Amino acid sequence: MARVTLTQQHRNTVAIVGDGQTERIYFSDVRDTDRPANLSIFPDYPRKIGHYKGVLDRALALQETYDRVYALVDLDKVIQDGQQACYARDKAAAEAAGVIVLENNPCFETWLLLHFMHTGRSFTSCKEVCTQLRAKCRIPNYEKSERFLRNARLYGAYKELLATQAIPNARKLEKSRAVQGPLYPRAETFRFFQWYLEMGK
């Protein structure tokens, strides 16, 4: 009798490194809501929170362990501290090593805001984005506390707006980027979700 060989489907492993708990909790919700059969998502963040270098260093440390490694960088602190030149150099080195760097300007909340509206407004701080996010018919009670983020399950709650609003709105912001100033909003998080949705097909 012939032996039957069972081939196990390869599960792509993806590490997503953000600079704080917002990103980690959001991507944990992606994993827990969708439970993708062919993908294992590992949200992570460096213990040194709030600096792009910690994110890139952590992403580089994970590079050998995962099929894909994403580094989510909030640009507000980079710009406030005048670190653009150093950041550009470190980003290029991380990308050369295979890390996929995704920029959010000023912060990750820009991605959340784009689920509800398109905006080309220049935000000087994450606080300004959060104020917009708290408007009626968006997320009125939004706050960055761990308790709120865990209970809100933001990915699952607004998943239906991903393909129709968030991704198209974020993509629009890339069209005229070259002629915009440093405070022009950005949410490159959409690049992860473009790939993620393709993987699910």
Tab-separated table of C-alpha atoms in Angstrom:
chain	number	residue	atom	x	y	z
A	1	MET	CA	0.000	0.000	0.000
A	2	ALA	CA	1.409	3.389	-1.024
A	3	ARG	CA	2.254	5.877	1.721
A	4	VAL	CA	0.322	9.115	1.731
A	5	THR	CA	2.517	12.136	2.289
A	6	LEU	CA	0.802	15.040	3.959
A	7	THR	CA	2.197	18.426	3.020
A	8	GLN	CA	1.775	21.077	5.635
A	9	GLN	CA	0.800	24.499	4.346
A	10	HIS	CA	3.447	27.107	5.119
A	11	ARG	CA	2.234	29.879	7.395
A	12	ASN	CA	3.886	33.190	6.645
A	13	THR	CA	5.171	34.810	9.804
A	14	VAL	CA	4.942	38.574	10.128
A	15	ALA	CA	6.371	40.765	12.878
A	16	ILE	CA	4.975	44.277	13.226
A	17	VAL	CA	6.985	46.628	15.422
A	18	GLY	CA	5.418	49.907	16.517
A	19	ASP	CA	6.697	52.441	19.003
A	20	GLY	CA	3.930	51.984	21.556
A	21	GLN	CA	0.952	50.084	22.847
A	22	THR	CA	-1.546	51.541	20.335
A	23	GLU	CA	0.047	49.706	17.416
A	24	ARG	CA	0.645	46.517	19.405
A	25	ILE	CA	-2.976	46.316	20.590
A	26	TYR	CA	-4.373	47.235	17.155
A	27	PHE	CA	-2.425	44.514	15.358
A	28	SER	CA	-3.212	42.000	18.096
A	29	ASP	CA	-6.849	42.735	17.273
A	30	VAL	CA	-6.141	42.106	13.562
A	31	ARG	CA	-4.746	38.697	14.481
A	32	ASP	CA	-7.518	37.831	16.947
A	33	THR	CA	-10.404	39.108	14.795
A	34	ASP	CA	-9.410	37.504	11.493
A	35	ARG	CA	-7.399	34.472	12.642
A	36	PRO	CA	-5.835	34.136	9.166
A	37	ALA	CA	-5.159	30.503	8.250
A	38	ASN	CA	-1.983	31.161	6.265
A	39	LEU	CA	-0.490	33.926	8.376
A	40	SER	CA	0.897	34.324	11.884
A	41	ILE	CA	1.026	37.948	13.064
A	42	PHE	CA	3.299	38.932	15.938
A	43	PRO	CA	2.806	42.526	17.141
A	44	ASP	CA	5.816	43.795	19.059
A	45	TYR	CA	7.255	47.020	20.354
A	46	PRO	CA	10.613	48.005	21.810
A	47	ARG	CA	10.918	48.698	25.500
A	48	LYS	CA	12.425	52.059	24.581
A	49	ILE	CA	9.167	53.637	23.447
A	50	GLY	CA	8.805	56.923	21.625
A	51	HIS	CA	11.948	56.964	19.486
A	52	TYR	CA	12.260	55.724	15.936
A	53	LYS	CA	15.673	54.142	16.642
A	54	GLY	CA	14.136	51.712	19.117
A	55	VAL	CA	11.586	50.624	16.504
A	56	LEU	CA	14.166	50.122	13.743
A	57	ASP	CA	16.626	48.321	16.039
A	58	ARG	CA	13.913	45.953	17.264
A	59	ALA	CA	12.739	45.301	13.697
A	60	LEU	CA	16.304	44.523	12.599
A	61	ALA	CA	16.710	42.123	15.539
A	62	LEU	CA	13.608	40.212	14.366
A	63	GLN	CA	14.588	40.157	10.695
A	64	GLU	CA	16.138	36.669	10.733
A	65	THR	CA	13.210	35.113	12.603
A	66	TYR	CA	10.216	36.194	10.487
A	67	ASP	CA	9.257	36.041	6.812
A	68	ARG	CA	8.346	39.744	6.844
A	69	VAL	CA	9.114	42.467	9.358
A	70	TYR	CA	7.298	45.798	9.390
A	71	ALA	CA	8.495	48.828	11.359
A	72	LEU	CA	5.828	51.470	12.048
A	73	VAL	CA	7.419	54.849	12.668
A	74	ASP	CA	5.556	57.915	13.930
A	75	LEU	CA	7.191	60.996	12.418
A	76	ASP	CA	6.012	63.581	14.963
A	77	LYS	CA	8.956	63.033	17.313
A	78	VAL	CA	11.438	62.733	14.425
A	79	ILE	CA	10.348	66.162	13.139
A	80	GLN	CA	10.103	67.796	16.590
A	81	ASP	CA	13.635	66.674	17.457
A	82	GLY	CA	15.104	67.693	14.083
A	83	GLN	CA	16.171	64.089	13.439
A	84	GLN	CA	15.107	63.882	9.766
A	85	ALA	CA	18.638	63.386	8.377
A	86	CYS	CA	19.594	60.715	10.942
A	87	TYR	CA	16.247	59.018	10.487
A	88	ALA	CA	16.577	58.952	6.679
A	89	ARG	CA	19.983	57.278	7.012
A	90	ASP	CA	18.778	54.711	9.573
A	91	LYS	CA	15.614	54.009	7.586
A	92	ALA	CA	17.649	53.344	4.428
A	93	ALA	CA	19.892	50.922	6.351
A	94	ALA	CA	16.884	49.069	7.802
A	95	GLU	CA	15.236	48.799	4.377
A	96	ALA	CA	18.484	47.544	2.855
A	97	ALA	CA	18.418	44.769	5.479
A	98	GLY	CA	14.879	43.806	4.434
A	99	VAL	CA	12.737	45.648	6.989
A	100	ILE	CA	9.587	47.263	5.544
A	101	VAL	CA	9.362	50.734	7.092
A	102	LEU	CA	5.892	52.297	7.240
A	103	GLU	CA	5.651	55.959	8.198
A	104	ASN	CA	2.706	57.603	9.933
A	105	ASN	CA	2.674	61.382	10.166
A	106	PRO	CA	2.272	62.640	12.748
A	107	CYS	CA	1.229	59.342	14.375
A	108	PHE	CA	-0.644	56.043	14.034
A	109	GLU	CA	-3.938	57.783	14.791
A	110	THR	CA	-3.739	59.336	11.304
A	111	TRP	CA	-4.453	55.831	9.979
A	112	LEU	CA	-7.498	55.560	12.237
A	113	LEU	CA	-8.771	58.991	11.168
A	114	LEU	CA	-8.586	58.002	7.489
A	115	HIS	CA	-11.243	55.350	8.142
A	116	PHE	CA	-13.707	58.244	8.417
A	117	MET	CA	-12.430	61.025	6.159
A	118	HIS	CA	-9.826	62.095	3.653
A	119	THR	CA	-7.660	64.941	4.899
A	120	GLY	CA	-4.595	66.717	3.613
A	121	ARG	CA	-4.447	68.939	6.691
A	122	SER	CA	-1.016	69.457	8.211
A	123	PHE	CA	-1.108	68.320	11.841
A	124	THR	CA	1.540	69.663	14.203
A	125	SER	CA	0.960	66.974	16.833
A	126	CYS	CA	-0.727	63.667	17.518
A	127	LYS	CA	-2.991	65.509	19.953
A	128	GLU	CA	-4.527	67.404	17.002
A	129	VAL	CA	-5.223	64.138	15.176
A	130	CYS	CA	-6.850	62.649	18.283
A	131	THR	CA	-9.098	65.717	18.561
A	132	GLN	CA	-10.300	65.112	14.985
A	133	LEU	CA	-10.724	61.415	15.732
A	134	ARG	CA	-13.006	62.198	18.699
A	135	ALA	CA	-15.500	64.099	16.532
A	136	LYS	CA	-19.099	62.909	16.400
A	137	CYS	CA	-19.631	59.879	14.118
A	138	ARG	CA	-15.971	58.853	14.431
A	139	ILE	CA	-14.593	57.563	17.752
A	140	PRO	CA	-15.949	60.166	20.219
A	141	ASN	CA	-14.458	58.566	23.338
A	142	TYR	CA	-11.042	57.748	21.818
A	143	GLU	CA	-8.091	57.694	24.189
A	144	LYS	CA	-4.655	56.115	24.109
A	145	SER	CA	-5.004	54.183	27.369
A	146	GLU	CA	-4.451	50.432	27.297
A	147	ARG	CA	-7.849	49.804	28.850
A	148	PHE	CA	-9.687	51.794	26.176
A	149	LEU	CA	-7.721	50.305	23.279
A	150	ARG	CA	-8.285	46.719	24.436
A	151	ASN	CA	-12.010	47.232	24.999
A	152	ALA	CA	-12.588	49.219	21.788
A	153	ARG	CA	-11.066	46.544	19.500
A	154	LEU	CA	-10.614	49.215	16.862
A	155	TYR	CA	-9.644	46.944	13.987
A	156	GLY	CA	-12.684	44.708	14.367
A	157	ALA	CA	-15.027	47.631	15.020
A	158	TYR	CA	-14.071	49.492	11.820
A	159	LYS	CA	-12.872	46.659	9.611
A	160	GLU	CA	-15.645	47.278	7.067
A	161	LEU	CA	-14.129	50.731	6.354
A	162	LEU	CA	-10.686	49.338	5.550
A	163	ALA	CA	-11.017	48.728	1.804
A	164	THR	CA	-13.601	51.427	1.078
A	165	GLN	CA	-12.214	54.338	3.112
A	166	ALA	CA	-8.940	53.885	4.982
A	167	ILE	CA	-6.783	52.389	2.216
A	168	PRO	CA	-8.038	54.693	-0.598
A	169	ASN	CA	-7.732	57.778	1.641
A	170	ALA	CA	-4.181	56.850	2.670
A	171	ARG	CA	-3.212	56.102	-0.933
A	172	LYS	CA	-4.463	59.550	-2.040
A	173	LEU	CA	-2.030	61.185	0.381
A	174	GLU	CA	0.897	59.638	-1.510
A	175	LYS	CA	0.011	61.202	-4.884
A	176	SER	CA	1.280	64.727	-4.246
A	177	ARG	CA	3.750	63.955	-1.461
A	178	ALA	CA	6.816	65.341	-3.264
A	179	VAL	CA	5.431	68.898	-3.281
A	180	GLN	CA	4.118	68.885	0.304
A	181	GLY	CA	5.766	70.112	3.484
A	182	PRO	CA	7.091	67.899	6.301
A	183	LEU	CA	3.829	68.098	8.294
A	184	TYR	CA	1.681	66.729	5.473
A	185	PRO	CA	-0.191	63.690	6.850
A	186	ARG	CA	0.836	60.164	6.011
A	187	ALA	CA	-0.456	56.696	6.876
A	188	GLU	CA	1.723	54.121	5.166
A	189	THR	CA	0.058	51.495	7.351
A	190	PHE	CA	-2.159	51.040	4.284
A	191	ARG	CA	0.722	49.230	2.556
A	192	PHE	CA	0.551	46.433	5.129
A	193	PHE	CA	-3.193	46.063	4.617
A	194	GLN	CA	-2.913	46.037	0.829
A	195	TRP	CA	-0.538	43.080	1.178
A	196	TYR	CA	-2.644	41.493	3.928
A	197	LEU	CA	-5.864	41.623	1.911
A	198	GLU	CA	-4.072	40.162	-1.120
A	199	MET	CA	-2.784	37.320	1.071
A	200	GLY	CA	-6.348	36.552	2.128
A	201	LYS	CA	-7.633	36.080	-1.423
